[in-house]
PDB file of C-alpha atoms in Angstrom:
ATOM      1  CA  UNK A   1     -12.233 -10.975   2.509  1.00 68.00           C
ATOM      2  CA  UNK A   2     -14.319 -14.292   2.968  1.00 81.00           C
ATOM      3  CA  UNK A   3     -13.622 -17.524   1.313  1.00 87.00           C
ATOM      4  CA  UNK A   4     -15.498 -17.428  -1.553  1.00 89.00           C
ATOM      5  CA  UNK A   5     -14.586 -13.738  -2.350  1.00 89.00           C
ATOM      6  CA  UNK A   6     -10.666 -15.366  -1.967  1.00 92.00           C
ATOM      7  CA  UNK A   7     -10.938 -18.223  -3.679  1.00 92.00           C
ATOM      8  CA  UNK A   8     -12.859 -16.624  -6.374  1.00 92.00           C
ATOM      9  CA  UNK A   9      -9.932 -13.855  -7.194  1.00 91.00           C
ATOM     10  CA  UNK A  10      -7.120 -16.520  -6.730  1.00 93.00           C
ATOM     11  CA  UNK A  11      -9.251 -18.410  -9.599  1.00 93.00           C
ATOM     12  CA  UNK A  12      -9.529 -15.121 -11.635  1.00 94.00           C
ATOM     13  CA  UNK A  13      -5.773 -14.342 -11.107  1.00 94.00           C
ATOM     14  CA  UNK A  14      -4.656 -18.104 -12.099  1.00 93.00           C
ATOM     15  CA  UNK A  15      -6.936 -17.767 -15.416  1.00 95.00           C
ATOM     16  CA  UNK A  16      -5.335 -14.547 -16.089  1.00 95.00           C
ATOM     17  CA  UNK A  17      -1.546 -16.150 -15.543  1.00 96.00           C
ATOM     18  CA  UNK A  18      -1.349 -12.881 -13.270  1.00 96.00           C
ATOM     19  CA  UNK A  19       1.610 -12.831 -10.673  1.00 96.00           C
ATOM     20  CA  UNK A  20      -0.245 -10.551  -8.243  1.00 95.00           C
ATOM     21  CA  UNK A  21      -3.742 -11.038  -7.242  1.00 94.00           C
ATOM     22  CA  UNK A  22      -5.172  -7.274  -5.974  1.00 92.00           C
ATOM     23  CA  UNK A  23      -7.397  -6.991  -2.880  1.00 90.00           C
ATOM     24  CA  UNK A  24      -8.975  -3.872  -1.025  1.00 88.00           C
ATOM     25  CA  UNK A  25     -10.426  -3.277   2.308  1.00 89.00           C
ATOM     26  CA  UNK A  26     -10.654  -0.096   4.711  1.00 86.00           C
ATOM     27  CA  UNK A  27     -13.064  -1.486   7.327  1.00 88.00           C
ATOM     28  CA  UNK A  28     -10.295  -2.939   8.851  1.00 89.00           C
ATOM     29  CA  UNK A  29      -8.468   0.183   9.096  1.00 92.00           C
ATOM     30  CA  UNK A  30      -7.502   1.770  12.649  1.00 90.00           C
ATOM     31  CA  UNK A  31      -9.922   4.615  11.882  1.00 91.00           C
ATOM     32  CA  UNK A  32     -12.912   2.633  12.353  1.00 93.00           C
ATOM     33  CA  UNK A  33     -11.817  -0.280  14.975  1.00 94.00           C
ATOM     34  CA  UNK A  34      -8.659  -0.679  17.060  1.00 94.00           C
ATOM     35  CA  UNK A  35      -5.994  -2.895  16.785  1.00 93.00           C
ATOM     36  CA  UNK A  36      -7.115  -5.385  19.102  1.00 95.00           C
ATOM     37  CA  UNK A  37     -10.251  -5.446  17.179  1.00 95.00           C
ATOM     38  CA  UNK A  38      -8.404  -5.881  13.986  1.00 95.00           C
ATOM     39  CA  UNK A  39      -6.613  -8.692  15.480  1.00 94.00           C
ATOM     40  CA  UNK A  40      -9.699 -10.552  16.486  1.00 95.00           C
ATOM     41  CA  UNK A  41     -12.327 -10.141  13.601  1.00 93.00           C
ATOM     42  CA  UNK A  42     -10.303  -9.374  10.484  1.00 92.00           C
ATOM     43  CA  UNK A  43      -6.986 -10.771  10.898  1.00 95.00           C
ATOM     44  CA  UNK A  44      -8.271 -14.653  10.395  1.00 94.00           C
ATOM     45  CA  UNK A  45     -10.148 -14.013   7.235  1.00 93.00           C
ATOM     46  CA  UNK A  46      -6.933 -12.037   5.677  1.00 93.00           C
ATOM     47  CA  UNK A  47      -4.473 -14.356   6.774  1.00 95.00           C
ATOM     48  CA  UNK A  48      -6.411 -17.091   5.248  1.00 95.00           C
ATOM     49  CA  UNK A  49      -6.717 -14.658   2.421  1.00 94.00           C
ATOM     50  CA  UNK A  50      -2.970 -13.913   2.135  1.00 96.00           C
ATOM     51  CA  UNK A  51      -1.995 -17.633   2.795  1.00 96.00           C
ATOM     52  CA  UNK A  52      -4.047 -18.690  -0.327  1.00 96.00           C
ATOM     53  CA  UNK A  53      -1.963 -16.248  -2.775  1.00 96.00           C
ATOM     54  CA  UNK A  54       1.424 -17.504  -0.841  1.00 97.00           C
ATOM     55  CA  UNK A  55      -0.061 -21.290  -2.028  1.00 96.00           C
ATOM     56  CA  UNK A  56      -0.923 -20.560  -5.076  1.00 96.00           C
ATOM     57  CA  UNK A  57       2.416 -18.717  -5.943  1.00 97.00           C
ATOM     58  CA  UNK A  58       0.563 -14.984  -5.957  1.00 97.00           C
ATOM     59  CA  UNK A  59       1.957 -11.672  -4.461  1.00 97.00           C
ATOM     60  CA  UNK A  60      -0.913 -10.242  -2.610  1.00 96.00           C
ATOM     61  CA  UNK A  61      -1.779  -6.489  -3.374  1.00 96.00           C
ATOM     62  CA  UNK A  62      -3.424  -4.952  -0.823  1.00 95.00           C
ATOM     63  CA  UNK A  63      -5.639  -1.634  -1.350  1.00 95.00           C
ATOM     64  CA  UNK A  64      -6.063  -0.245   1.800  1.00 94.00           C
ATOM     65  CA  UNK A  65      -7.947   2.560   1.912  1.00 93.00           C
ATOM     66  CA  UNK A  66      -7.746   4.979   5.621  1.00 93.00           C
ATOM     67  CA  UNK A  67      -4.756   4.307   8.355  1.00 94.00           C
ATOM     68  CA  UNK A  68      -3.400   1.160   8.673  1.00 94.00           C
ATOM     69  CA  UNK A  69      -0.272   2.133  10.749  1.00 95.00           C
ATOM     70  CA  UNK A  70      -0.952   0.446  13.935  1.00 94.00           C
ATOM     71  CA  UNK A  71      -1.895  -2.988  11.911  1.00 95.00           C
ATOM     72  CA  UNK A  72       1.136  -2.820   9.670  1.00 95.00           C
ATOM     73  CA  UNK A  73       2.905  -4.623  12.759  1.00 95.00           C
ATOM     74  CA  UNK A  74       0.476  -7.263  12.799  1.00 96.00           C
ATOM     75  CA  UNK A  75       0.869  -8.020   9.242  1.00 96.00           C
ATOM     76  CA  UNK A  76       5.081  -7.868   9.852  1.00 96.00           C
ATOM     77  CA  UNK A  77       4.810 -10.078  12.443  1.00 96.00           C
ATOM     78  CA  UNK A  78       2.996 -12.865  10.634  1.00 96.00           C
ATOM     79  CA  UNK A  79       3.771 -12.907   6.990  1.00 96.00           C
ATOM     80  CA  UNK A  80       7.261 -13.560   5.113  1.00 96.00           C
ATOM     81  CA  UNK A  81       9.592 -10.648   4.431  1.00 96.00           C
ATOM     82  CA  UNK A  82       9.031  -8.953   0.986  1.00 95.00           C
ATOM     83  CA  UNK A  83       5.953 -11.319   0.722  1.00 96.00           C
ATOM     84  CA  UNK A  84       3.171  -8.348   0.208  1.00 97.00           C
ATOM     85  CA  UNK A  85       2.737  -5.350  -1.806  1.00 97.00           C
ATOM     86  CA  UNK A  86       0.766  -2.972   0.417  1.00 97.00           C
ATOM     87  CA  UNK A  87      -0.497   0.049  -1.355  1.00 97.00           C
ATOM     88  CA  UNK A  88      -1.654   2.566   1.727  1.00 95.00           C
ATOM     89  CA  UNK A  89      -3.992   5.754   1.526  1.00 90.00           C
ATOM     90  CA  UNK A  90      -4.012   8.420   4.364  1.00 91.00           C
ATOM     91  CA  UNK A  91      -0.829   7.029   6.235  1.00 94.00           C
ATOM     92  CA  UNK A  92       3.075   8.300   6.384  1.00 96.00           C
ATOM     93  CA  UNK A  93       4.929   5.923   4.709  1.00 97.00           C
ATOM     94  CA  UNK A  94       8.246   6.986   6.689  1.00 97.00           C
ATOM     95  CA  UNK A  95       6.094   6.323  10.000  1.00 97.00           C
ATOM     96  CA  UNK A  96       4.916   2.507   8.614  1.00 97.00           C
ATOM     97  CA  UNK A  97       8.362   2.278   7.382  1.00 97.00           C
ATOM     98  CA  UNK A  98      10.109   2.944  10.915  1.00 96.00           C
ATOM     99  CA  UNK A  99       7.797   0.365  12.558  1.00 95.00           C
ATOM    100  CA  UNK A 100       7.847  -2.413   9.698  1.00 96.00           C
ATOM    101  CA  UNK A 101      11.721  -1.594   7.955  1.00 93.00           C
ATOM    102  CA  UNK A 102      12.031  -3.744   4.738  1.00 94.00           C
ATOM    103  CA  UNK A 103       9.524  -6.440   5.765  1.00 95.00           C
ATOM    104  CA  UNK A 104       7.109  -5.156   2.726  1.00 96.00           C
ATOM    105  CA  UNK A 105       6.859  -3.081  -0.396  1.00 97.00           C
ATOM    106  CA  UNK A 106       5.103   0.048   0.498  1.00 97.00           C
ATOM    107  CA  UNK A 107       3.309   1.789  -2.300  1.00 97.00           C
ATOM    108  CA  UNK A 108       1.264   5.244  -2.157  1.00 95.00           C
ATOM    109  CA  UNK A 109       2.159   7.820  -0.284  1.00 91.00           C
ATOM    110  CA  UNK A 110       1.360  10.625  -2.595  1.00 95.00           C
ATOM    111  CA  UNK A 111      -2.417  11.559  -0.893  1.00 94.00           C
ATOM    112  CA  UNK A 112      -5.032  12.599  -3.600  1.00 94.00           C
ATOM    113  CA  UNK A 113      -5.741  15.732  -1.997  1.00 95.00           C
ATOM    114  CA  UNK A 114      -1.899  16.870  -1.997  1.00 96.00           C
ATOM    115  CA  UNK A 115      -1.295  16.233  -5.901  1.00 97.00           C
ATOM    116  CA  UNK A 116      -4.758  18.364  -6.512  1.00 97.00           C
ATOM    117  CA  UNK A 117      -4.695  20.759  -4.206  1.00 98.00           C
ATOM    118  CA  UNK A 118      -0.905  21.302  -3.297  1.00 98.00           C
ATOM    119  CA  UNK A 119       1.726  23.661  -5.105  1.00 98.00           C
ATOM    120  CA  UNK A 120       4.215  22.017  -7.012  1.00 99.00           C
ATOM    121  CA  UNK A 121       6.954  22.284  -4.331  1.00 98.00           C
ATOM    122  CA  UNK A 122       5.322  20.415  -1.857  1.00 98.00           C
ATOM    123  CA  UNK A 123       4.526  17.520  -4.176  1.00 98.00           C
ATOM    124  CA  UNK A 124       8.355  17.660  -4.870  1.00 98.00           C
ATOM    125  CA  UNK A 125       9.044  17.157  -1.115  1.00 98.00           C
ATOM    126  CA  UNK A 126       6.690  14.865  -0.301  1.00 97.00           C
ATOM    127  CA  UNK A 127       8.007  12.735  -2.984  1.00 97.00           C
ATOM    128  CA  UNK A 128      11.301  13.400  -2.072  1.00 97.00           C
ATOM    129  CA  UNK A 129      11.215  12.428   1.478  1.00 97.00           C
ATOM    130  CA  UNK A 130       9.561   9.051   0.614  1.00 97.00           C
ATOM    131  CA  UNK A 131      12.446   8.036  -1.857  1.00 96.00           C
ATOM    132  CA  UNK A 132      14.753   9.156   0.800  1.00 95.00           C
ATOM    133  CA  UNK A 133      13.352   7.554   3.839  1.00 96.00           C
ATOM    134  CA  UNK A 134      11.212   4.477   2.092  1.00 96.00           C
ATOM    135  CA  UNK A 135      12.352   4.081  -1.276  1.00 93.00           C
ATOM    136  CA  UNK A 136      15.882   1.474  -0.310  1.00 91.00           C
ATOM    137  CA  UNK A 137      13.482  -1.011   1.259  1.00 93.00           C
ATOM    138  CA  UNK A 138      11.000  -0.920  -1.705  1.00 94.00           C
ATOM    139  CA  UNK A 139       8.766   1.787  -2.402  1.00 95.00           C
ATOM    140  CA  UNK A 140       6.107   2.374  -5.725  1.00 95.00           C
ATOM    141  CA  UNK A 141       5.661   6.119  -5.136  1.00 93.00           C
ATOM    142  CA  UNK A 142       1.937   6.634  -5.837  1.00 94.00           C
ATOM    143  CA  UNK A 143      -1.315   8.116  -5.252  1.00 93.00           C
ATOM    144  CA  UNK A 144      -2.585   7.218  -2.023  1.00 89.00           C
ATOM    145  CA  UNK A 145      -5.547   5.846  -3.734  1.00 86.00           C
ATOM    146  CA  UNK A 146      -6.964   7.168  -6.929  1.00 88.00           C
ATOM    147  CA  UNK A 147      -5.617   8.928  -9.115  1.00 89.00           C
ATOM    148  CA  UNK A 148      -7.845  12.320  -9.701  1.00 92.00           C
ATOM    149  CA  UNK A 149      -8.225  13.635 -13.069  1.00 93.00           C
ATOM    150  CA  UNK A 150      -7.966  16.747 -12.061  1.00 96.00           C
ATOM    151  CA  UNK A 151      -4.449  17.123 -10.665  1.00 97.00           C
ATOM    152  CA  UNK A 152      -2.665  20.233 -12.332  1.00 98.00           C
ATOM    153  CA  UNK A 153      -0.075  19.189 -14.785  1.00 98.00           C
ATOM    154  CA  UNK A 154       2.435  21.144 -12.829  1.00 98.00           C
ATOM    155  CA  UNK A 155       2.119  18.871 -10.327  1.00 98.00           C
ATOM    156  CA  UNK A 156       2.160  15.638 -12.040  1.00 96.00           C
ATOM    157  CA  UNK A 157       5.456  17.384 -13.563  1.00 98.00           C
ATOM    158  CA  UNK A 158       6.871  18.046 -10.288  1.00 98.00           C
ATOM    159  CA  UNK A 159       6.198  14.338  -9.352  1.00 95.00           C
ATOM    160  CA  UNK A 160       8.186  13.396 -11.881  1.00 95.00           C
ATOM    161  CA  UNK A 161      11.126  15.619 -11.586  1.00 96.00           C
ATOM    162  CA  UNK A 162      11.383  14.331  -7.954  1.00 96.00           C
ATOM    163  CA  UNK A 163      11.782  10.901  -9.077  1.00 94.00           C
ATOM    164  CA  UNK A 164      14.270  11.379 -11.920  1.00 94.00           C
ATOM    165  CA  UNK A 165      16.006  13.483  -9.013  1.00 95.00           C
ATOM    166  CA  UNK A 166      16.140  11.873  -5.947  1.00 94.00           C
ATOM    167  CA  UNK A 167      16.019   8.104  -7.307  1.00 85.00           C
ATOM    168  CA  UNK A 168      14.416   5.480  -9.779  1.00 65.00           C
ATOM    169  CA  UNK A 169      12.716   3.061  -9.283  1.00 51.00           C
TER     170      UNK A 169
END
C-alpha cells in the first residue's frame, strides 16, 4: 500500500464515481509479523492509505487475507467509527468483534474450506452465530475470501436458510 499504488486506486475509484475504493494485503497479517511489527512498518503506509479514501469521500474496503485479530485494535484505535469495511479471511469474527464492538463493518466469516468441505449443519451454525454475535454492529456474512466454485449446493442452501432465519441484512 505505497503512494502511488493509493493514489492510483483513489484515481480509478473517482473515475468510476465508486463510493468504496477496495484494497488487499495479508503481509501485514499477525501470521507473518507481530503486532509491534505491524505497528512500525505497515501501519504508516495504510493510514496514509485509509486517510486518502476518508479525503476523498471513499469507504475503504479492506481484503485481508490470514489473521488480523491482534491489529484490528490498532485500526479501532485510530480510524473513525463505522469508517471501514473490513472483509477478514481465517479470523472469528465474534473474537474481532469482542475486541473492536461496532467500531467497523466486519464482513467474511464464512472460511472457504467450511462452505466446501463442511456438512450443511455446520454452515448453518457458523452463519448463525455470526448474525447473532456480529450481525447488530454490521456484519456482510461472506466467504472468508473467495468464493470456490465448488461448494455443494446444499451448502450454499443452508447459507441461505440461516440468513432468512436468524436475520437480514
Amino acid at each position: 500500500m505505497n503512494k502511488p499504488f493509493t493514489d492510483l486506486m483513489i484515481h480509478v475509484a473517482k473515475f468510476m464515481k465508486a463510493k468504496v475504493a477496495f484494497f488487499g494485503n495479508s503481509r501485514g497479517s499477525n501470521t507473518f509479523i507481530s503486532p509491534k511489527m505491524f505497528e512500525e512498518l505497515f501501519w504508516p503506509s495504510m493510514k496514509y492509505c485509509l486517510d486518502k479514501c476518508f479525503e476523498n469521500d471513499l469507504i475503504p474496503w479492506l481484503h485481508l487475507d490470514n489473521d488480523w485479530t491482534q491489529n484490528m485494535v490498532i485500526f479501532a484505535e485510530n480510524l473513525p467509527k463505522r469508517s471501514c469495511i473490513f472483509h477478514l479471511d481465517q479470523v472469528d469474527l465474534v473474537e474481532v468483534h469482542k475486541l473492536i464492538g461496532d467500531h467497523f463493518c466486519l464482513m467474511g466469516g464464512m472460511s472457504p474450506s467450511l462452505l466446501v468441505h463442511g456438512t450443511p449443519t455446520k454452515v448453518e451454525e457458523k452463519a448463525k452465530r455470526y448474525i447473532e454475535n456480529v450481525a447488530e454492529d454490521g456484519l456482510i456474512l461472506s466467504s472468508g475470501c473467495e468464493m470456490p466454485f465448488d461448494i455443494p449446493i446444499q451448502n450454499i442452501y443452508a447459507l441461505k436458510r440461516a440468513i432468512k432465519k436468524y436475520g437480514t441484512f
